[in-house]
Tab-separated table of C-alpha atoms in Angstrom:
chain	number	residue	atom	x	y	z
A	1	MET	CA	3.641	-3.378	-12.216
A	2	ALA	CA	4.470	-3.360	-15.713
A	3	TRP	CA	8.082	-2.336	-15.086
A	4	LEU	CA	8.474	-5.025	-12.565
A	5	ARG	CA	7.122	-7.737	-14.995
A	6	GLU	CA	9.639	-6.566	-17.482
A	7	GLU	CA	12.546	-6.303	-15.205
A	8	GLN	CA	11.645	-9.349	-13.174
A	9	PRO	CA	14.567	-11.679	-14.516
A	10	ASN	CA	17.043	-8.936	-13.988
A	11	LEU	CA	15.892	-8.095	-10.440
A	12	VAL	CA	16.021	-11.809	-9.624
A	13	ALA	CA	19.599	-11.851	-11.083
A	14	CYS	CA	20.356	-8.828	-8.846
A	15	VAL	CA	19.643	-10.744	-5.739
A	16	ARG	CA	21.633	-13.732	-6.720
A	17	ARG	CA	24.715	-11.437	-7.759
A	18	ALA	CA	24.458	-9.686	-4.772
A	19	ALA	CA	24.277	-12.605	-2.475
A	20	GLY	CA	27.121	-14.326	-4.279
A	21	THR	CA	29.451	-11.258	-3.973
A	22	GLY	CA	28.870	-10.832	-0.364
A	23	GLU	CA	26.715	-7.708	-0.699
A	24	HIS	CA	24.256	-9.253	1.761
A	25	GLY	CA	22.535	-6.094	2.899
A	26	THR	CA	21.591	-5.334	-0.597
A	27	ALA	CA	20.575	-8.894	-1.446
A	28	TRP	CA	17.986	-9.253	1.250
A	29	ARG	CA	16.564	-5.739	0.826
A	30	ILE	CA	16.197	-6.217	-2.891
A	31	ALA	CA	14.253	-9.518	-2.039
A	32	ALA	CA	12.008	-7.819	0.375
A	33	ALA	CA	11.339	-5.096	-1.880
A	34	LEU	CA	10.147	-7.466	-4.426
A	35	PHE	CA	7.627	-9.382	-2.071
A	36	GLU	CA	4.421	-7.329	-2.907
A	37	PHE	CA	5.083	-7.722	-6.532
A	38	PHE	CA	5.597	-11.588	-6.264
A	39	TYR	CA	2.503	-11.839	-3.832
A	40	ARG	CA	0.260	-10.197	-6.433
A	41	GLN	CA	1.729	-11.864	-9.518
A	42	LYS	CA	2.019	-15.321	-7.444
A	43	ALA	CA	5.468	-15.868	-9.007
A	44	TRP	CA	6.102	-18.598	-6.565
A	45	ASP	CA	9.390	-19.953	-8.008
A	46	ASP	CA	11.165	-16.519	-8.097
A	47	TRP	CA	9.530	-15.566	-4.804
A	48	VAL	CA	10.974	-18.614	-3.009
A	49	THR	CA	14.264	-18.238	-4.710
A	50	THR	CA	14.824	-14.731	-3.791
A	51	HIS	CA	13.477	-14.911	-0.310
A	52	THR	CA	15.562	-18.058	0.491
A	53	LEU	CA	18.800	-16.253	-0.675
A	54	GLY	CA	17.535	-13.087	1.266
A	55	VAL	CA	17.295	-14.996	4.589
A	56	ALA	CA	20.931	-16.486	4.032
A	57	SER	CA	22.227	-13.101	3.319
A	58	ALA	CA	20.550	-11.466	6.322
A	59	ARG	CA	21.831	-13.981	8.512
A	60	ALA	CA	25.245	-13.442	7.003
A	61	ALA	CA	24.899	-9.672	7.731
A	62	GLY	CA	23.739	-10.539	11.288
A	63	GLU	CA	20.622	-8.232	10.511
A	64	ARG	CA	17.959	-10.079	12.487
A	65	ASP	CA	15.139	-7.682	11.255
A	66	GLY	CA	16.081	-8.645	7.930
A	67	VAL	CA	16.021	-12.435	8.579
A	68	ALA	CA	12.537	-11.961	10.394
A	69	SER	CA	11.167	-9.823	7.508
A	70	LEU	CA	12.135	-12.380	4.805
A	71	LEU	CA	11.074	-15.357	6.688
A	72	GLY	CA	7.719	-13.832	7.118
A	73	ARG	CA	7.338	-13.251	3.560
A	74	LEU	CA	8.926	-16.584	2.565
A	75	ALA	CA	6.283	-18.393	4.818
A	76	ILE	CA	3.512	-16.963	2.869
A	77	ALA	CA	4.687	-18.428	-0.380
A	78	HIS	CA	5.050	-21.709	1.225
A	79	ARG	CA	1.837	-21.570	2.536
A	80	GLU	CA	0.066	-20.646	-0.815
A	81	ARG	CA	2.059	-23.669	-2.156
A	82	MET	CA	0.527	-25.883	0.603
A	83	GLU	CA	3.936	-26.572	2.223
A	84	HIS	CA	2.560	-26.162	5.453
A	85	GLU	CA	5.522	-27.501	7.535
A	86	LYS	CA	8.107	-25.106	5.616
A	87	ALA	CA	5.582	-22.248	6.307
A	88	GLU	CA	5.182	-22.988	9.829
A	89	GLU	CA	9.001	-23.105	10.576
A	90	CYS	CA	9.473	-19.704	8.866
A	91	PHE	CA	6.435	-18.318	10.636
A	92	ARG	CA	7.545	-19.477	14.266
A	93	GLU	CA	11.213	-18.177	13.879
A	94	ALA	CA	10.027	-14.879	12.372
A	95	LEU	CA	7.797	-14.415	15.239
A	96	THR	CA	10.356	-15.282	17.650
A	97	ILE	CA	12.778	-12.889	16.401
A	98	TRP	CA	10.251	-9.980	16.198
A	99	THR	CA	9.335	-10.671	19.679
A	100	GLU	CA	12.816	-10.915	21.102
A	101	LEU	CA	13.491	-7.611	19.237
A	102	GLY	CA	10.482	-5.926	20.941
A	103	ASP	CA	9.102	-4.916	17.609
A	104	ASP	CA	5.276	-4.763	17.770
A	105	GLU	CA	4.705	-4.024	14.149
A	106	GLY	CA	6.855	-7.231	13.006
A	107	GLN	CA	4.939	-9.261	15.713
A	108	ALA	CA	1.579	-8.079	14.298
A	109	TRP	CA	2.538	-8.534	10.717
A	110	VAL	CA	3.720	-12.174	11.292
A	111	ALA	CA	1.049	-13.339	13.938
A	112	GLY	CA	-1.845	-12.191	11.690
A	113	ARG	CA	-0.557	-14.187	8.732
A	114	TYR	CA	0.554	-17.150	10.712
A	115	ALA	CA	-3.062	-17.215	11.920
A	116	HIS	CA	-4.258	-17.523	8.347
A	117	ALA	CA	-2.106	-20.602	7.995
A	118	CYS	CA	-3.423	-22.139	11.091
A	119	ARG	CA	-6.997	-21.572	9.985
A	120	GLU	CA	-6.440	-23.259	6.640
A	121	GLN	CA	-5.407	-26.291	8.558
A	122	GLY	CA	-8.435	-26.205	10.821
A	123	ARG	CA	-6.452	-25.082	14.008
A	124	TYR	CA	-8.996	-22.385	14.863
A	125	ASP	CA	-8.074	-21.965	18.435
A	126	GLU	CA	-4.560	-21.394	17.602
A	127	ALA	CA	-5.596	-18.992	14.724
A	128	VAL	CA	-7.712	-16.893	16.928
A	129	GLU	CA	-4.911	-16.729	19.755
A	130	LEU	CA	-2.491	-15.605	17.205
A	131	CYS	CA	-4.983	-12.880	15.963
A	132	LEU	CA	-5.415	-11.479	19.516
A	133	ARG	CA	-1.892	-11.344	19.926
A	134	ALA	CA	-1.575	-9.428	16.733
A	135	LEU	CA	-4.234	-6.977	17.791
A	136	ALA	CA	-2.724	-6.275	20.910
A	137	ALA	CA	0.550	-5.618	19.181
A	138	CYS	CA	-1.513	-3.316	16.502
A	139	ASP	CA	-2.864	-1.321	19.618
A	140	ARG	CA	0.482	-0.901	21.151
A	141	SER	CA	1.997	0.306	17.842
A	142	GLY	CA	-0.986	2.118	16.398
A	143	ALA	CA	-0.931	0.037	13.316
A	144	LEU	CA	-4.610	0.588	12.245
A	145	GLN	CA	-4.208	-0.936	8.600
A	146	GLU	CA	-2.430	-4.014	10.040
A	147	ALA	CA	-5.357	-4.219	12.378
A	148	GLY	CA	-7.728	-4.274	9.565
A	149	ILE	CA	-5.974	-7.403	7.981
A	150	VAL	CA	-6.339	-9.171	11.431
A	151	HIS	CA	-10.038	-8.428	11.777
A	152	ASN	CA	-10.412	-9.912	8.157
A	153	ASN	CA	-8.518	-13.020	9.241
A	154	LEU	CA	-10.922	-13.225	12.232
A	155	SER	CA	-13.850	-12.805	10.042
A	156	GLY	CA	-12.665	-15.806	7.989
A	157	ILE	CA	-11.943	-17.926	11.030
A	158	HIS	CA	-15.452	-17.394	12.604
A	159	ARG	CA	-17.113	-17.903	9.269
A	160	ASP	CA	-15.344	-21.413	8.931
A	161	ALA	CA	-16.314	-22.126	12.456
A	162	GLY	CA	-20.011	-21.473	11.702
A	163	ASP	CA	-20.227	-18.046	13.674
A	164	LEU	CA	-21.596	-15.847	11.017
A	165	ASP	CA	-22.434	-13.082	13.163
A	166	GLU	CA	-18.974	-12.625	14.625
A	167	ALA	CA	-17.631	-13.096	11.106
A	168	LEU	CA	-19.666	-10.161	9.660
A	169	THR	CA	-18.705	-8.145	12.675
A	170	HIS	CA	-15.251	-8.553	11.900
A	171	ALA	CA	-15.505	-7.982	8.281
A	172	GLU	CA	-17.138	-4.689	9.091
A	173	GLU	CA	-14.368	-3.835	11.620
A	174	ALA	CA	-11.870	-4.404	8.766
A	175	ILE	CA	-13.653	-2.548	6.201
A	176	ALA	CA	-13.876	0.592	8.377
A	177	ALA	CA	-10.194	0.261	9.066
A	178	PHE	CA	-9.304	0.122	5.389
A	179	GLU	CA	-11.615	3.125	4.580
A	180	GLU	CA	-9.647	5.028	7.126
A	181	THR	CA	-6.368	4.273	5.922
A	182	GLY	CA	-7.393	4.493	2.317
A	183	TYR	CA	-6.249	0.937	1.680
A	184	GLY	CA	-8.399	-0.088	-1.473
A	185	ARG	CA	-7.116	-3.591	-1.865
A	186	GLY	CA	-7.785	-4.400	1.677
A	187	ARG	CA	-11.192	-3.025	1.695
A	188	ALA	CA	-12.174	-5.217	-1.498
A	189	TRP	CA	-10.732	-8.014	0.496
A	190	ALA	CA	-12.905	-7.425	3.378
A	191	ARG	CA	-15.888	-6.664	1.350
A	192	ASN	CA	-15.410	-10.087	-0.247
A	193	ASN	CA	-15.297	-11.771	3.130
A	194	ALA	CA	-18.543	-9.935	4.067
A	195	ALA	CA	-20.020	-11.233	0.907
A	196	ASN	CA	-18.870	-14.783	1.776
A	197	VAL	CA	-20.815	-14.417	5.131
A	198	HIS	CA	-24.129	-13.391	3.486
A	199	ARG	CA	-23.776	-16.338	0.914
A	200	ASP	CA	-23.219	-18.782	3.710
A	201	ALA	CA	-26.201	-17.248	5.545
A	202	GLY	CA	-28.496	-17.666	2.629
A	203	ARG	CA	-28.602	-13.918	1.752
A	204	PHE	CA	-27.807	-14.520	-1.784
A	205	THR	CA	-29.292	-11.253	-3.326
A	206	ALA	CA	-26.987	-9.333	-0.656
A	207	ALA	CA	-23.966	-11.518	-1.463
A	208	ILE	CA	-24.350	-11.445	-5.235
A	209	GLU	CA	-24.559	-7.516	-5.242
A	210	LEU	CA	-21.609	-7.282	-3.061
A	211	TYR	CA	-19.447	-9.671	-5.110
A	212	GLU	CA	-20.098	-7.695	-8.172
A	213	ARG	CA	-19.197	-4.570	-6.494
A	214	VAL	CA	-15.904	-6.115	-5.368
A	215	LEU	CA	-15.216	-7.352	-8.728
A	216	ASP	CA	-15.403	-3.948	-10.344
A	217	GLU	CA	-13.226	-2.634	-7.355
A	218	ARG	CA	-10.577	-5.287	-8.016
A	219	ARG	CA	-10.636	-4.712	-11.729
A	220	ASP	CA	-10.246	-0.966	-11.242
A	221	LEU	CA	-7.164	-1.744	-9.006
A	222	GLY	CA	-5.652	-4.127	-11.440
A	223	ASP	CA	-5.905	-6.814	-8.829
A	224	ASP	CA	-6.323	-9.623	-11.589
A	225	TYR	CA	-5.680	-12.426	-9.081
A	226	GLY	CA	-8.206	-11.011	-6.464
A	227	ALA	CA	-10.668	-10.509	-9.417
A	228	ALA	CA	-10.380	-14.298	-10.146
A	229	LEU	CA	-11.188	-15.163	-6.578
A	230	THR	CA	-14.178	-13.017	-6.600
A	231	ILE	CA	-15.558	-14.508	-9.684
A	232	ARG	CA	-15.194	-17.940	-8.110
A	233	GLU	CA	-17.017	-16.929	-4.815
A	234	LEU	CA	-19.683	-15.240	-7.082
A	235	GLY	CA	-20.159	-18.328	-9.102
A	236	HIS	CA	-20.634	-20.193	-6.040
A	237	ALA	CA	-23.350	-17.801	-4.723
A	238	LEU	CA	-25.147	-17.826	-8.088
A	239	CYS	CA	-25.213	-21.567	-8.177
A	240	ALA	CA	-26.279	-21.888	-4.474
A	241	SER	CA	-29.120	-19.373	-5.049
A	242	GLY	CA	-30.351	-21.529	-7.958
A	243	ASP	CA	-28.977	-19.991	-10.843
A	244	LEU	CA	-26.731	-22.626	-12.175
A	245	ALA	CA	-26.413	-21.462	-15.716
A	246	ALA	CA	-24.988	-18.268	-14.673
A	247	GLY	CA	-23.069	-19.663	-11.733
A	248	THR	CA	-21.360	-22.445	-13.502
A	249	ALA	CA	-20.409	-19.908	-16.479
A	250	ARG	CA	-18.690	-17.855	-13.868
A	251	LEU	CA	-16.896	-20.943	-12.398
A	252	ARG	CA	-15.587	-21.858	-15.843
A	253	GLU	CA	-14.340	-18.224	-16.216
A	254	CYS	CA	-12.243	-18.292	-13.090
A	255	VAL	CA	-10.605	-21.726	-13.830
A	256	ASP	CA	-9.010	-20.281	-16.748
A	257	LEU	CA	-7.797	-17.228	-14.918
A	258	PHE	CA	-5.831	-19.435	-12.426
A	259	ALA	CA	-2.527	-21.075	-13.310
A	260	PRO	CA	-3.377	-25.002	-13.647
A	261	ASP	CA	-1.405	-25.906	-10.545
A	262	ASP	CA	-2.897	-23.108	-8.382
A	263	ALA	CA	-4.711	-24.568	-5.306
A	264	ASN	CA	-7.506	-22.010	-6.046
A	265	ALA	CA	-7.995	-23.347	-9.394
A	266	GLU	CA	-8.561	-26.881	-8.034
A	267	ILE	CA	-11.240	-25.447	-5.457
A	268	ALA	CA	-13.010	-23.979	-8.539
A	269	ARG	CA	-12.878	-27.080	-10.474
A	270	ARG	CA	-14.436	-29.074	-7.440
A	271	LEU	CA	-17.218	-26.443	-7.031
A	272	LEU	CA	-17.908	-26.792	-10.829
A	273	ALA	CA	-17.907	-30.515	-10.999
A	274	THR	CA	-20.363	-30.484	-7.872
A	275	TYR	CA	-22.721	-28.148	-9.395
A	276	GLU	CA	-22.602	-29.604	-12.844
A	277	ALA	CA	-23.441	-32.914	-11.375
A	278	GLY	CA	-26.299	-31.761	-9.411
A	279	ALA	CA	-27.834	-30.004	-12.608
A	280	ALA	CA	-27.233	-33.388	-14.415
A	281	ASP	CA	-29.221	-35.192	-11.477
A	282	ALA	CA	-31.941	-32.460	-11.775
A	283	ASP	CA	-32.372	-33.212	-15.423
């Protein structure tokens, strides 16, 4: 990660140069290789730039798998920037291509993440349908880690819909899959989802203990962004449990960890304002 941060401008320049000189196979493959780094760093501008160039290069090279790979990854950047129409266009085309190619792993990858986008827009029936499609593709391809990601998404969908028992069942399915495959970042993510369920159910002690465990795991993994998300949810749980002093302190902490224009920073600011107003009313 340190090397990638140092070389980021050069790597972006490599994608530009490769695309500009007709080395299209190289251009889209470098862009695809940078996805995980951009995703973790939330380097949205370079992410969108390289992946847009990558899609164009894959089209020029006639490599449909490259087009689908880059469109799915570009869709996530648009989703995280709340550019829902652009994200949906990318997800739909990527899923169509993987289906036409008969690639189950590609279908599972895109369908599971498209489901997340539908969930964020309150389209729960579509989100569940996409998750079930993704799980079927995982079963056919034997992609256990990907199945864990889909179960994690289903946990969030059912929690949003108020079905907390089903949400916890899917979170536990995800944890088991990630433990079996050794995917530490995924396991921390699934445990964070389980903690969310406990918090929503009013089981604050269980939620707070699990958030603190996840926070340690994410810090050990160097997942700074994930740690910031957990701090926000921990602050929310502490406030909801009645410990406003500790909870609002955690919320202030996490606001400073996000970029000012990050949607997750705005969520933290709204939570903080709500609980500070409640504290003022109580006084």
